[in-house]
Short mmCIF file of C-alpha atoms in Angstrom, two decimals:
data_model
loop_
_atom_site.label_atom_id
_atom_site.label_comp_id
_atom_site.label_asym_id
_atom_site.label_seq_id
_atom_site.Cartn_x
_atom_site.Cartn_y
_atom_site.Cartn_z
CA MET L 344 -13.92 -36.68 20.01
CA ASN L 345 -14.30 -33.46 20.04
CA TRP L 346 -17.67 -34.18 22.22
CA ILE L 347 -15.32 -34.64 25.10
CA PRO L 348 -14.88 -30.95 27.26
CA GLU L 349 -11.52 -30.12 27.27
CA ARG L 350 -11.22 -28.24 31.37
CA ILE L 351 -7.94 -29.73 33.21
CA PHE L 352 -8.09 -32.43 30.88
CA ARG L 353 -7.66 -33.91 27.02
CA PRO L 354 -9.61 -36.24 25.79
CA ARG L 355 -7.47 -39.23 25.87
CA GLY L 356 -6.83 -37.80 29.81
CA TRP L 357 -10.76 -38.38 29.77
CA VAL L 358 -10.69 -41.63 28.75
CA MET L 359 -8.61 -43.33 30.99
CA VAL L 360 -10.29 -41.84 34.14
CA ALA L 361 -13.07 -43.82 32.52
CA LEU L 362 -10.59 -46.61 31.75
CA GLY L 363 -10.23 -47.13 34.86
CA LEU L 364 -13.13 -46.41 36.79
CA VAL L 365 -15.01 -49.34 35.02
CA ALA L 366 -11.09 -51.35 35.42
CA LEU L 367 -10.73 -50.41 39.32
CA LEU L 368 -14.66 -51.96 39.49
CA LEU L 369 -14.52 -55.12 37.11
CA ALA L 370 -11.16 -55.72 39.91
CA GLN L 371 -13.58 -54.91 42.95
CA LEU L 372 -16.11 -58.04 40.86
CA LEU L 373 -13.15 -60.81 39.40
CA GLY L 374 -10.59 -59.81 42.28
CA ARG L 375 -7.72 -60.03 39.76
CA ARG L 376 -5.20 -58.07 40.87
CA ASP L 377 -3.90 -57.30 37.32
CA LEU L 378 -6.52 -55.38 36.76
CA LEU L 379 -6.40 -53.18 40.21
CA VAL L 380 -3.05 -52.26 38.91
CA VAL L 381 -4.27 -51.36 34.86
CA ALA L 382 -7.12 -49.67 37.52
CA VAL L 383 -4.31 -47.07 39.23
CA PHE L 384 -1.74 -46.30 35.99
CA LEU L 385 -5.81 -45.73 34.36
CA LEU L 386 -6.01 -43.41 36.98
CA ALA L 387 -3.31 -42.03 38.68
CA LEU L 388 -1.45 -41.30 34.82
CA PRO L 389 -3.78 -37.69 34.25
CA PRO L 390 -3.04 -36.35 38.20
CA LEU L 391 0.18 -36.63 37.66
CA ALA L 392 0.81 -35.15 34.70
CA SER L 393 -1.21 -32.05 35.06
CA ALA L 394 0.76 -31.27 38.36
CA GLY L 395 3.68 -31.66 36.60
CA LEU L 396 2.36 -29.26 33.64
CA ARG L 397 1.12 -26.44 36.98
CA LEU L 398 4.36 -27.35 38.38
CA LEU L 399 6.71 -27.42 35.41
CA SER L 400 5.42 -25.35 32.87
CA PRO L 401 8.07 -22.30 31.62
CA GLY L 402 8.09 -18.82 32.98
CA PHE L 403 7.00 -16.33 29.47
CA THR L 404 7.54 -12.64 28.46
CA VAL L 405 5.73 -11.14 26.15
CA LYS L 406 5.83 -8.09 23.85
CA ARG L 407 3.51 -7.09 21.22
CA ARG L 408 4.86 -3.93 18.63
CA PHE L 409 2.40 -2.09 16.77
CA SER L 410 2.78 -0.91 12.46
CA PRO L 411 2.16 1.23 12.58
CA ALA L 412 1.88 2.66 16.10
CA PHE L 413 -0.99 4.70 15.61
CA VAL L 414 -3.67 3.19 13.19
CA GLU L 415 -6.58 4.52 11.59
CA ALA L 416 -10.10 2.17 11.56
CA GLY L 417 -10.40 0.64 7.86
CA THR L 418 -6.72 0.63 7.78
CA THR L 419 -4.30 -2.54 7.92
CA ALA L 420 -2.42 -3.09 10.87
CA SER L 421 0.40 -5.37 11.77
CA VAL L 422 1.03 -7.56 14.67
CA THR L 423 4.81 -8.53 15.69
CA VAL L 424 4.89 -10.45 18.85
CA ASP L 425 6.97 -11.50 20.72
CA VAL L 426 7.39 -14.82 23.27
CA HIS L 427 11.08 -14.58 25.51
CA GLY L 428 10.93 -18.19 27.05
CA THR L 429 12.34 -17.86 30.24
CA THR L 430 13.34 -21.46 32.18
CA PRO L 431 13.17 -24.61 30.80
CA GLY L 432 10.23 -27.19 30.95
CA GLY L 433 7.18 -28.41 29.78
CA GLY L 434 5.87 -29.04 26.08
CA PRO L 435 5.00 -26.97 23.00
CA ALA L 436 1.80 -24.64 23.47
CA ARG L 437 -0.39 -24.11 22.00
CA LEU L 438 -1.36 -20.15 20.90
CA THR L 439 -4.05 -17.66 20.67
CA GLU L 440 -4.04 -14.16 20.52
CA GLN L 441 -7.50 -12.79 22.28
CA LEU L 442 -9.18 -9.75 20.93
CA PRO L 443 -11.93 -7.22 20.47
CA ALA L 444 -15.31 -8.81 19.12
CA HIS L 445 -15.63 -7.00 16.62
CA LEU L 446 -12.10 -8.05 14.64
CA ILE L 447 -13.11 -11.41 13.91
CA ASP L 448 -10.40 -13.24 13.01
CA VAL L 449 -8.47 -14.54 15.83
CA PRO L 450 -4.89 -15.57 14.63
CA ARG L 451 -3.28 -18.77 16.54
CA PHE L 452 0.32 -19.56 16.32
CA ASP L 453 2.47 -22.77 17.80
CA TYR L 454 5.33 -22.25 20.12
CA PRO L 455 7.96 -23.12 19.59
CA ASN L 456 8.90 -20.99 16.55
CA PRO L 457 12.17 -19.45 17.62
CA VAL L 458 13.70 -17.07 15.49
CA THR L 459 16.39 -18.83 15.10
CA PRO L 460 18.20 -22.16 16.39
CA ARG L 461 17.73 -23.65 19.69
CA SER L 462 16.62 -19.91 20.61
CA LEU L 463 14.20 -18.77 23.59
CA LEU L 464 12.75 -16.58 21.24
CA SER L 465 9.87 -17.61 19.02
CA ARG L 466 8.78 -14.36 16.71
CA TYR L 467 5.20 -14.60 15.37
CA GLN L 468 2.86 -11.94 12.51
CA TYR L 469 -0.45 -11.18 11.80
CA THR L 470 -2.49 -8.34 10.63
CA LEU L 471 -6.30 -6.85 12.13
CA ARG L 472 -8.29 -4.64 10.09
CA PRO L 473 -10.13 -2.26 13.01
CA THR L 474 -13.64 -0.38 11.42
CA ARG L 475 -15.10 1.54 14.01
CA ARG L 476 -12.23 3.85 16.61
CA GLY L 477 -12.10 3.87 19.87
CA VAL L 478 -8.89 2.03 22.52
CA PHE L 479 -9.04 -1.82 21.82
CA THR L 480 -6.46 -4.05 24.02
CA ILE L 481 -5.17 -6.57 21.83
CA GLY L 482 -4.80 -9.49 24.50
CA PRO L 483 -3.61 -11.00 26.33
CA LEU L 484 -2.14 -13.75 24.14
CA THR L 485 -2.88 -18.02 26.17
CA ALA L 486 -1.19 -20.72 25.99
CA ARG L 487 -2.39 -24.39 26.53
CA PHE L 488 0.34 -26.56 27.02
CA GLY L 489 0.01 -29.75 26.84
CA ASP L 490 1.64 -33.04 27.91
CA PRO L 491 4.11 -35.08 27.09
CA PHE L 492 0.97 -37.93 27.14
CA ASP L 493 -1.18 -36.24 25.55
CA VAL L 494 -4.00 -36.56 29.10
CA ALA L 495 -3.24 -33.40 30.14
CA LEU L 496 -3.85 -29.65 29.71
CA LEU L 497 -2.87 -25.76 31.23
CA THR L 498 -4.93 -22.92 30.24
CA ARG L 499 -3.32 -19.38 30.70
CA ASP L 500 -3.13 -16.00 30.38
CA LEU L 501 0.84 -15.13 29.26
CA ASP L 502 0.00 -11.67 29.09
CA LYS L 503 -2.28 -8.52 30.00
CA GLY L 504 -2.44 -6.87 27.10
CA GLU L 505 -1.50 -3.71 25.01
CA PRO L 506 -3.57 -1.43 24.32
CA LEU L 507 -3.56 -0.11 20.44
CA THR L 508 -5.37 3.20 20.41
CA VAL L 509 -7.41 3.73 16.29
CA ALA L 510 -8.24 7.38 15.38
CA PRO L 511 -11.67 7.76 13.14
CA ALA L 512 -11.12 7.62 9.57
CA ALA L 513 -9.62 11.79 8.17
CA VAL L 514 -11.71 12.73 4.81
CA GLU L 515 -10.01 14.76 2.40
CA LEU L 516 -11.69 17.61 2.16
CA PRO L 517 -11.02 19.94 -1.03
CA GLU L 518 -10.60 24.23 -0.75
CA ILE L 519 -14.05 26.20 -0.30
CA SER L 520 -14.56 29.98 0.91
CA LEU L 521 -13.50 29.34 4.57
CA THR L 522 -9.63 29.47 3.90
CA GLY L 523 -11.04 31.86 0.88
CA GLY L 524 -7.93 34.68 0.57
CA ARG L 525 -5.65 32.63 2.20
CA GLY L 526 -2.34 31.36 0.27
CA GLN L 527 -1.44 27.86 -0.88
CA ASP L 528 0.27 27.59 3.38
CA GLY L 529 -2.37 28.99 4.16
CA SER L 530 -0.63 32.56 5.07
CA ARG L 531 -1.69 36.10 4.50
CA MET L 532 -0.21 38.61 3.20
CA THR L 533 -0.79 42.11 4.59
CA ARG L 534 0.95 45.20 3.96
CA GLN L 535 1.28 46.10 8.01
CA GLN L 536 4.61 45.33 9.64
CA ALA L 537 4.25 42.22 11.18
CA ASN L 538 5.98 43.56 14.86
CA PRO L 539 5.18 47.97 14.37
CA SER L 540 7.50 49.66 16.12
CA ASP L 541 8.31 53.41 15.49
CA ASP L 542 11.65 52.49 14.07
CA ASP L 543 9.73 50.79 11.26
CA VAL L 544 10.33 51.42 7.95
CA MET L 545 9.44 50.55 4.85
CA THR L 546 12.40 50.16 2.36
CA ARG L 547 15.78 48.45 4.09
CA GLU L 548 19.03 48.09 1.56
CA TYR L 549 19.23 46.14 -1.48
CA ARG L 550 20.54 42.07 -0.61
CA HIS L 551 21.60 39.12 -3.19
CA GLY L 552 18.44 38.21 -4.54
CA ASP L 553 15.85 40.41 -3.72
CA PRO L 554 13.53 40.47 -6.89
CA LEU L 555 13.70 43.42 -8.69
CA ARG L 556 10.44 44.76 -9.06
CA ARG L 557 10.98 45.36 -5.38
CA VAL L 558 13.79 48.11 -5.84
CA HIS L 559 11.94 51.32 -4.84
CA TRP L 560 14.31 54.39 -7.08
CA PRO L 561 12.68 57.27 -5.09
CA ALA L 562 14.21 56.46 -2.11
CA THR L 563 17.24 55.35 -4.44
CA ALA L 564 18.04 58.37 -5.20
CA ARG L 565 18.00 59.83 -1.52
CA GLN L 566 19.86 57.47 0.03
CA GLY L 567 22.88 57.20 -3.57
CA LYS L 568 22.40 53.31 -3.06
CA LEU L 569 20.63 51.06 -3.64
CA MET L 570 16.96 50.19 -1.94
CA VAL L 571 14.22 48.60 -2.15
CA ARG L 572 10.80 47.92 -0.45
CA ALA L 573 9.97 47.01 3.29
CA GLU L 574 8.26 42.64 2.61
CA GLU L 575 5.03 42.31 3.47
CA SER L 576 4.63 40.58 6.53
CA VAL L 577 2.71 37.40 7.01
CA THR L 578 0.27 36.35 9.75
CA THR L 579 -0.12 32.73 11.24
CA PRO L 580 -3.49 31.91 10.31
CA GLU L 581 -5.68 30.70 13.10
CA ALA L 582 -9.30 29.32 13.11
CA ALA L 583 -10.89 27.28 16.45
CA LEU L 584 -12.99 24.45 16.23
CA VAL L 585 -16.01 23.76 18.26
CA LEU L 586 -17.05 20.32 19.05
CA ASP L 587 -20.44 19.78 21.05
CA GLN L 588 -20.28 16.82 23.31
CA ARG L 589 -23.40 16.66 24.38
CA ALA L 590 -25.56 13.55 25.10
CA TRP L 591 -29.33 15.02 25.03
CA ALA L 592 -28.35 17.03 21.44
CA TYR L 593 -27.24 13.40 19.67
CA GLY L 594 -30.36 11.47 20.71
CA GLY L 595 -26.54 9.46 22.97
CA ALA L 596 -27.14 6.31 25.06
CA ALA L 597 -24.92 4.92 27.69
CA LYS L 598 -22.03 3.05 27.55
CA PRO L 599 -22.94 -0.91 26.34
CA PRO L 600 -22.64 -2.84 30.05
CA ARG L 601 -20.45 -5.62 30.02
CA VAL L 602 -18.90 -4.28 26.53
CA ALA L 603 -15.12 -4.04 26.62
CA ASP L 604 -13.62 -0.78 24.79
CA ALA L 605 -17.46 0.38 24.02
CA LEU L 606 -17.98 3.98 23.58
CA ALA L 607 -20.74 7.27 24.86
CA THR L 608 -21.92 7.46 21.55
CA SER L 609 -23.67 8.00 18.78
CA PRO L 610 -24.13 7.45 14.29
CA ALA L 611 -24.73 11.40 14.79
CA PHE L 612 -21.48 11.85 16.87
CA GLU L 613 -19.51 10.12 14.97
CA TRP L 614 -21.03 11.93 11.83
CA ALA L 615 -19.44 15.14 13.77
CA VAL L 616 -16.27 13.14 14.92
CA THR L 617 -15.27 12.55 10.95
CA ALA L 618 -15.79 15.91 10.82
CA ALA L 619 -13.96 16.95 12.54
CA VAL L 620 -10.76 15.22 12.22
CA SER L 621 -11.51 15.48 9.00
CA ILE L 622 -11.60 20.02 9.46
CA ALA L 623 -8.78 19.55 11.37
CA ALA L 624 -6.76 17.96 9.30
CA HIS L 625 -7.75 20.40 6.22
CA LEU L 626 -7.49 23.42 8.52
CA LEU L 627 -3.43 21.63 9.74
CA GLU L 628 -2.05 20.61 6.46
CA ARG L 629 -3.30 24.64 5.29
CA SER L 630 -0.50 25.81 8.77
CA TYR L 631 -2.81 27.09 10.19
CA ALA L 632 -3.12 27.20 14.30
CA LEU L 633 -5.99 25.36 15.24
CA ARG L 634 -7.72 26.14 18.61
CA VAL L 635 -10.48 23.24 19.82
CA LEU L 636 -13.39 23.93 22.82
CA ASP L 637 -16.75 21.59 23.80
CA HIS L 638 -19.87 23.36 24.71
CA GLN L 639 -19.09 24.85 27.85
CA GLY L 640 -16.05 25.74 26.48
CA ARG L 641 -13.61 24.08 28.28
CA PRO L 642 -10.51 22.32 25.46
CA GLY L 643 -11.85 20.22 23.74
CA PHE L 644 -10.02 16.88 24.54
CA ALA L 645 -10.38 17.40 28.19
CA SER L 646 -13.09 14.53 28.32
CA SER L 647 -11.03 11.50 26.16
CA ARG L 648 -9.26 8.65 27.50
CA SER L 649 -7.08 8.75 24.74
CA ALA L 650 -6.12 12.42 25.04
CA ALA L 651 -1.98 12.82 26.01
CA GLU L 652 -2.59 15.41 26.59
CA PRO L 653 -6.26 16.07 27.83
CA GLY L 654 -5.27 20.31 29.06
CA ARG L 655 -4.23 21.19 25.12
CA GLU L 656 -6.61 22.79 23.00
CA ASP L 657 -4.25 24.71 20.68
CA PHE L 658 -2.77 22.84 18.14
CA ALA L 659 -0.67 23.55 14.82
CA GLY L 660 1.32 21.73 12.30
CA GLN L 661 1.39 17.37 11.54
CA SER L 662 2.33 16.66 15.28
CA GLY L 663 -1.07 18.64 16.14
CA ALA L 664 -3.21 16.36 13.28
CA LEU L 665 -2.35 13.65 14.84
CA ALA L 666 -2.47 14.83 18.47
CA VAL L 667 -5.91 15.73 16.39
CA ALA L 668 -6.43 12.89 15.78
CA GLN L 669 -5.27 10.08 18.47
CA SER L 670 -7.44 12.70 20.90
CA LEU L 671 -10.85 11.32 19.36
CA ALA L 672 -9.82 8.27 19.03
CA ALA L 673 -11.53 7.57 22.08
CA LEU L 674 -14.15 10.86 22.74
CA GLU L 675 -17.76 9.43 24.05
CA LEU L 676 -20.56 12.23 24.32
CA ALA L 677 -20.61 13.94 27.96
CA ALA L 678 -23.10 12.26 30.76
CA PRO L 679 -25.79 14.54 31.14
CA ALA L 680 -26.03 16.59 34.69
CA ARG L 681 -28.78 13.95 37.35
CA ALA L 682 -31.47 17.74 37.31
CA GLU L 683 -29.57 19.11 33.14
CA THR L 684 -30.86 16.53 31.08
CA ALA L 685 -31.00 19.28 28.64
CA ALA L 686 -27.56 21.30 28.72
CA PRO L 687 -27.78 24.60 27.32
CA PHE L 688 -24.37 26.06 25.38
CA THR L 689 -22.40 28.54 28.67
CA ASP L 690 -21.13 32.15 27.96
CA VAL L 691 -18.23 31.30 28.68
CA LEU L 692 -17.68 29.80 25.30
CA ALA L 693 -19.01 33.25 23.94
CA ASP L 694 -16.16 34.81 25.79
CA ARG L 695 -13.46 32.44 25.25
CA LEU L 696 -13.90 33.13 21.25
CA ILE L 697 -14.62 36.61 21.09
CA GLN L 698 -11.97 37.38 23.76
CA THR L 699 -9.75 35.25 21.34
CA ARG L 700 -10.09 37.70 18.29
CA ARG L 701 -8.89 34.17 17.20
CA ARG L 702 -7.94 35.73 13.26
CA GLY L 703 -9.77 32.97 10.85
CA PRO L 704 -13.20 31.17 10.61
CA VAL L 705 -15.04 30.15 13.59
CA ILE L 706 -16.62 26.10 12.68
CA ALA L 707 -18.72 24.05 15.32
CA ILE L 708 -20.44 21.32 15.18
CA THR L 709 -23.28 20.55 17.13
CA GLY L 710 -26.54 18.14 17.81
CA LEU L 711 -29.87 19.37 18.64
CA LEU L 712 -29.86 23.23 18.94
CA THR L 713 -32.15 25.35 20.58
CA ASP L 714 -32.72 28.01 20.20
CA ALA L 715 -30.55 29.83 23.57
CA ASP L 716 -27.74 27.56 22.20
CA ALA L 717 -27.55 29.01 18.47
CA MET L 718 -27.89 33.15 19.61
CA ILE L 719 -25.31 31.53 21.94
CA LEU L 720 -22.85 30.84 19.30
CA ALA L 721 -24.86 33.42 17.04
CA ALA L 722 -22.98 36.08 19.80
CA ALA L 723 -19.33 35.33 18.76
CA VAL L 724 -19.35 35.86 15.11
CA GLU L 725 -17.66 39.79 15.86
CA ALA L 726 -14.90 37.36 16.27
CA ALA L 727 -14.02 35.39 13.01
CA GLU L 728 -13.52 36.02 9.78
CA GLY L 729 -15.92 33.27 8.43
CA ALA L 730 -18.21 30.50 10.87
CA TYR L 731 -19.87 27.77 9.89
CA ALA L 732 -21.90 26.04 11.32
CA PHE L 733 -22.01 21.88 11.45
CA VAL L 734 -26.06 20.43 12.74
CA ALA L 735 -25.64 17.11 13.46
CA CYS L 736 -29.67 16.09 13.40
CA SER L 737 -32.15 13.32 12.21
CA ASP L 738 -34.82 15.27 11.00
CA PRO L 739 -33.59 19.00 10.48
CA ALA L 740 -36.80 20.38 10.48
CA GLN L 741 -36.35 20.20 14.12
CA VAL L 742 -33.09 22.44 14.23
CA GLU L 743 -35.18 25.45 11.36
CA GLU L 744 -35.49 28.09 13.87
CA PRO L 745 -31.59 27.93 14.91
CA LEU L 746 -30.33 27.61 11.42
CA ASN L 747 -32.45 30.84 11.21
CA ILE L 748 -30.48 32.21 14.13
CA LEU L 749 -27.44 31.28 12.54
CA ARG L 750 -27.63 32.74 9.37
CA ARG L 751 -28.87 36.28 10.21
CA ALA L 752 -25.97 36.24 12.90
CA GLY L 753 -23.41 35.67 9.82
CA TRP L 754 -23.45 31.95 9.54
CA GLN L 755 -22.96 29.63 7.15
CA ALA L 756 -24.82 27.04 8.88
CA LEU L 757 -25.92 23.61 8.25
CA ALA L 758 -28.47 21.04 8.65
CA VAL L 759 -27.08 16.97 8.33
CA ALA L 760 -28.13 13.77 8.94
CA PRO L 761 -25.93 10.85 10.00
CA HIS L 762 -26.41 9.27 6.52
CA THR L 763 -24.34 12.86 4.63
CA ALA L 764 -21.61 11.92 2.93
CA LEU L 765 -19.40 14.43 4.67
CA LEU L 766 -17.52 16.22 2.32
CA GLN L 767 -21.19 16.85 -0.03
CA ALA L 768 -22.09 19.18 2.89
CA TRP L 769 -18.55 20.55 2.85
CA MET L 770 -19.67 21.76 -0.23
CA ASP L 771 -22.72 22.97 -0.05
CA LEU L 772 -21.13 24.94 2.45
CA ASP L 773 -20.77 27.32 0.28
CA THR L 774 -24.27 27.29 -1.67
CA PRO L 775 -27.09 30.35 -0.78
CA ALA L 776 -29.53 29.34 1.68
CA ALA L 777 -32.79 30.74 1.30
CA LEU L 778 -34.21 31.88 5.23
CA PRO L 779 -37.60 33.69 6.01
CA ALA L 780 -36.45 37.18 6.48
CA PRO L 781 -36.61 38.60 10.38
CA ALA L 782 -39.81 41.43 10.02
CA THR L 783 -41.45 39.57 6.36
CA GLY L 784 -40.95 36.63 6.39
CA SER L 785 -40.33 36.85 3.15
CA LEU L 786 -37.68 34.67 1.60
CA HIS L 787 -33.97 36.72 1.00
CA GLN L 788 -30.77 34.36 -0.29
CA VAL L 789 -27.82 34.35 2.06
CA PRO L 790 -24.81 34.94 -0.56
CA ALA L 791 -21.95 32.49 0.34
CA ALA L 792 -19.67 35.10 1.45
CA ALA L 793 -22.23 36.25 4.20
CA HIS L 794 -20.49 35.17 7.40
CA ARG L 795 -18.77 38.39 6.91
CA PRO L 796 -21.12 40.83 8.97
CA ALA L 797 -21.71 43.93 6.70
CA THR L 798 -21.05 46.91 8.35
CA ARG L 799 -23.27 49.10 10.54
CA ASP L 800 -23.48 53.08 11.24
CA ALA L 801 -23.45 52.41 15.37
CA GLY L 802 -23.43 54.69 17.63
CA PRO L 803 -20.96 55.60 20.73
CA ARG L 804 -22.01 52.85 22.53
CA GLY L 805 -21.78 50.38 19.18
CA PRO L 806 -24.22 48.84 17.45
CA ALA L 807 -27.48 47.32 18.52
CA PRO L 808 -27.81 43.02 18.34
CA ALA L 809 -29.61 41.88 15.11
CA TYR L 810 -32.38 40.30 17.71
CA PRO L 811 -32.98 39.44 20.68
CA GLY L 812 -29.88 37.44 23.18
CA VAL L 813 -26.99 38.20 21.21
CA ARG L 814 -25.00 40.90 21.56
CA PRO L 815 -23.13 42.70 19.30
#
């Protein structure tokens, strides 16, 4: 009887109502009192059973636990659901966990399933494997109650569901020249004192455990005691990551209406997000202090609803890597202004990068660039030890001139398509790129170390710009 709709009553209940109507009709036609009694019973039982379910249905408290609490796209998470009955009454129930549409397998359970005999707590477990990033609502848990006669039906939600944050999957990246010159922990040794002052000395008294190769014999002879050279300071490496979030630059569309947990994104922006989380993890694992900015020079995750601290822009250590991944989980394309569809980069971005003078590389991940955008980015190359750019677009010919502007300024810039493998693009940053010379148009090679701008002779007022719009 699967063809009979299950609303208010079970199939058996609908059959009883139909038979009651037939018995009532026959009782009137045949004048049989016994058929009238049967008709009244058949017609009264389903409504009474339904009313009893609604009056006597038990209350519940539902709690969920996700393991791990923070899930990466493409990995498996375990969900534990505790259902605690608070009042007696009602019969067995069928529980269904409501899941997002892209999670096909919908878990169903039978209630009760007590953890111990006579316990009011029932516990259920299942696994899910989210395939894309976002903040998804797991639940609500829906219960379908039946009466002892199996004629009535009550369906209701036991809770409102709980959010599950799914971060983009990071790609493990190998070492390239971006982190060149650093130790295995990302640190760089210098011969300057960490906190220079007039009291700084180049030697100190020998301490137990100092290597003998550091003994300074002339100072030892003068002082009459064993002296060693002062330790070289270790500077904390720093890096800046610029993540373009303009909708027009990535060919993004508006958020789909009436689709729960949907994000305003595009294939090119998804590539950029994967690159951002992978590069951030690569740098933070090597003890870099990372600053993340958006295309306007603001904190990079100010618009992300999954960010625990939207105004935060500096990240460090393992906790910083988790914070970046969590913030990227629900990051969307920025909606364009009403009168400005193709919003350019702002000078604030270049100023933030130049004024801070970060001791490390600058990495920009962008969509389509205009010449003006490229000039603003090129102005920040003097403030970095290296400058790298990924330009995600479907047609590299569209960004040929912006790429040339960046490369002439000293950037290692690369155009990538949404289907380009991130690992291959990462390795291609070290590949020399050919570009036309500004004056003659002949091709010349930009070496892998071209991200460090050459020193130019400058007058009292500083060097002249390499091309219009680029500040020295």
